[in-house]
Short mmCIF file of C-alpha atoms in Angstrom, two decimals:
data_model
loop_
_atom_site.label_atom_id
_atom_site.label_comp_id
_atom_site.label_asym_id
_atom_site.label_seq_id
_atom_site.Cartn_x
_atom_site.Cartn_y
_atom_site.Cartn_z
CA MET E 14 14.27 -12.81 -2.92
CA GLU E 15 11.84 -14.61 -5.29
CA ILE E 16 8.08 -14.12 -4.91
CA LYS E 17 5.59 -16.18 -6.82
CA ILE E 18 3.11 -13.86 -8.72
CA ILE E 19 0.04 -14.43 -10.94
CA ASN E 20 -0.73 -11.62 -13.26
CA LYS E 21 -4.33 -11.45 -14.56
CA SER E 22 -3.94 -8.10 -15.91
CA GLN E 23 -2.69 -7.01 -19.23
CA HIS E 24 0.01 -4.80 -17.91
CA GLN E 25 3.65 -5.60 -17.09
CA LEU E 26 4.62 -6.99 -13.57
CA PRO E 27 5.45 -4.32 -11.11
CA ASN E 28 9.32 -3.55 -11.24
CA TYR E 29 11.91 -1.27 -9.62
CA GLU E 30 12.41 1.83 -11.81
CA THR E 31 15.90 2.40 -10.53
CA LEU E 32 18.61 0.47 -8.67
CA ALA E 33 17.80 2.27 -5.44
CA SER E 34 14.06 2.24 -5.71
CA ALA E 35 12.36 0.63 -2.61
CA GLY E 36 8.82 0.31 -4.19
CA MET E 37 7.39 -0.93 -7.27
CA ASP E 38 4.44 0.75 -8.94
CA LEU E 39 0.97 -0.90 -9.05
CA ARG E 40 -1.28 -0.23 -12.02
CA ALA E 41 -5.06 -0.19 -12.13
CA ASN E 42 -6.64 -3.34 -13.80
CA LEU E 43 -9.97 -1.81 -15.05
CA SER E 44 -12.48 -2.79 -17.71
CA GLU E 45 -13.58 0.90 -17.80
CA PRO E 46 -12.39 4.01 -16.00
CA ILE E 47 -13.46 4.87 -12.47
CA THR E 48 -14.20 8.44 -11.51
CA LEU E 49 -13.39 9.38 -7.78
CA ASN E 50 -15.39 12.66 -6.82
CA PRO E 51 -13.90 14.74 -4.03
CA LEU E 52 -13.78 12.69 -0.89
CA GLU E 53 -14.93 9.48 -2.65
CA ARG E 54 -13.00 6.19 -2.16
CA ALA E 55 -12.96 2.93 -4.18
CA ILE E 56 -10.96 -0.29 -4.28
CA VAL E 57 -9.13 -0.29 -7.33
CA LYS E 58 -8.10 -3.80 -8.43
CA THR E 59 -4.62 -4.66 -9.85
CA GLY E 60 -5.04 -8.10 -11.35
CA LEU E 61 -2.13 -9.36 -9.26
CA PHE E 62 -2.05 -12.29 -6.86
CA ILE E 63 1.15 -12.98 -4.94
CA GLU E 64 2.54 -15.59 -2.37
CA LEU E 65 4.74 -13.99 0.04
CA PRO E 66 7.25 -16.01 2.37
CA ILE E 67 6.23 -16.16 6.02
CA GLY E 68 7.94 -13.33 7.92
CA TYR E 69 7.42 -10.75 4.99
CA GLU E 70 4.47 -8.38 4.13
CA ALA E 71 3.76 -6.34 0.99
CA GLN E 72 2.90 -2.71 1.88
CA VAL E 73 0.65 -0.72 -0.38
CA ARG E 74 1.63 2.90 -0.15
CA PRO E 75 0.59 6.15 -2.02
CA ARG E 76 2.57 7.36 -4.98
CA SER E 77 3.97 10.76 -3.93
CA GLY E 78 3.51 12.43 -7.35
CA LEU E 79 -0.22 11.38 -7.54
CA ALA E 80 -0.76 12.69 -3.96
CA ALA E 81 1.04 16.05 -4.42
CA LYS E 82 -0.30 16.81 -7.85
CA LYS E 83 -3.79 15.33 -7.82
CA GLY E 84 -4.60 14.77 -4.06
CA ILE E 85 -5.02 11.03 -4.63
CA THR E 86 -3.71 8.82 -1.71
CA VAL E 87 -4.05 5.26 -0.34
CA LEU E 88 -6.76 5.52 2.38
CA ASN E 89 -5.21 2.81 4.80
CA SER E 90 -1.78 3.79 4.18
CA PRO E 91 0.15 1.65 4.42
CA GLY E 92 -1.95 -1.17 3.49
CA THR E 93 -0.69 -4.55 4.40
CA VAL E 94 -0.76 -7.87 2.33
CA ASP E 95 0.00 -10.53 4.68
CA ALA E 96 1.87 -13.75 3.64
CA ASP E 97 -1.21 -16.03 3.82
CA TYR E 98 -3.46 -13.80 1.62
CA ARG E 99 -3.99 -15.31 -1.78
CA GLY E 100 -6.59 -12.85 -3.13
CA GLU E 101 -6.26 -10.05 -5.79
CA ILE E 102 -4.32 -7.18 -4.59
CA GLY E 103 -6.66 -4.12 -4.37
CA VAL E 104 -5.81 -0.40 -3.45
CA ILE E 105 -8.21 1.77 -1.42
CA LEU E 106 -7.81 4.97 -3.35
CA VAL E 107 -9.29 8.16 -1.91
CA ASN E 108 -9.75 11.56 -3.67
CA LEU E 109 -8.78 14.31 -1.16
CA SER E 110 -8.85 17.13 -3.91
CA ASN E 111 -11.61 19.36 -4.80
CA GLU E 112 -11.94 18.05 -8.42
CA PRO E 113 -13.18 14.71 -9.65
CA PHE E 114 -10.28 12.30 -10.65
CA VAL E 115 -10.49 9.65 -13.38
CA VAL E 116 -8.63 6.34 -12.78
CA GLU E 117 -7.65 4.89 -16.09
CA ASN E 118 -6.81 1.27 -16.99
CA GLY E 119 -2.99 0.93 -16.53
CA GLU E 120 -2.58 4.01 -14.47
CA ARG E 121 0.14 3.88 -11.69
CA ILE E 122 -1.97 4.23 -8.67
CA ALA E 123 0.29 3.01 -5.71
CA GLN E 124 3.59 1.40 -4.82
CA LEU E 125 4.32 -1.89 -3.37
CA ILE E 126 7.11 -2.42 -0.79
CA ILE E 127 8.22 -5.87 0.30
CA ALA E 128 9.25 -5.71 3.93
CA LYS E 129 10.42 -8.10 6.56
CA HIS E 130 8.54 -8.10 9.92
CA GLU E 131 8.84 -9.66 13.27
CA ARG E 132 6.16 -11.23 15.38
CA ALA E 133 5.77 -10.14 19.05
CA VAL E 134 5.47 -12.12 22.02
CA TRP E 135 3.69 -10.25 24.80
CA ILE E 136 5.16 -10.32 28.26
CA GLU E 137 2.52 -9.05 30.87
CA ALA E 138 4.01 -6.74 33.39
CA ASP E 139 2.81 -4.58 36.34
CA GLU E 140 5.03 -1.59 35.30
CA LEU E 141 7.14 -0.38 32.55
CA THR E 142 10.79 1.03 32.62
CA ALA E 143 10.69 4.77 33.24
CA THR E 144 12.01 7.18 30.54
CA SER E 145 12.60 10.96 30.35
CA ARG E 146 9.52 11.15 27.89
CA GLY E 147 7.22 9.11 30.12
CA GLU E 148 3.55 9.21 29.01
CA GLY E 149 4.04 12.22 26.75
CA GLY E 150 2.61 11.76 23.32
CA PHE E 151 0.94 13.31 20.30
CA GLY E 152 3.40 16.31 19.74
CA SER E 153 4.68 16.32 23.34
CA THR E 154 8.48 16.05 22.04
CA GLY E 155 7.99 18.88 19.37
CA VAL E 156 8.79 22.52 19.64
CA LYS E 157 6.01 24.80 20.79
#
């Protein structure tokens, strides 16, 4: 699939690191570093603008290494970039660690997944089909 992209950063375009990679790393596009203190959040811009075909979205997800090693994650994970959005891709980062974290220009801060999606059509009903699970939720199927 081909997707139009404008790169206003000085960094390379996002790319797949391996043949089997689902995501492409997004890099911070900063004029100066940003410090995220514990529990602080910020929108970090990437300098990237994309034009997705209708029926697709771009999902912004955390990088597992950054989350595991530094406690830095994407707050609204996964964030969604809709096909009709033409603004700059920003990443809402949050520091869930106990230490300040400095985001440097060019740092890999998140990953971008291109995904196909469906549009639902609601059919109003008076009842739903019964299942063995029924209304059980929030851990109801797990082992106690």
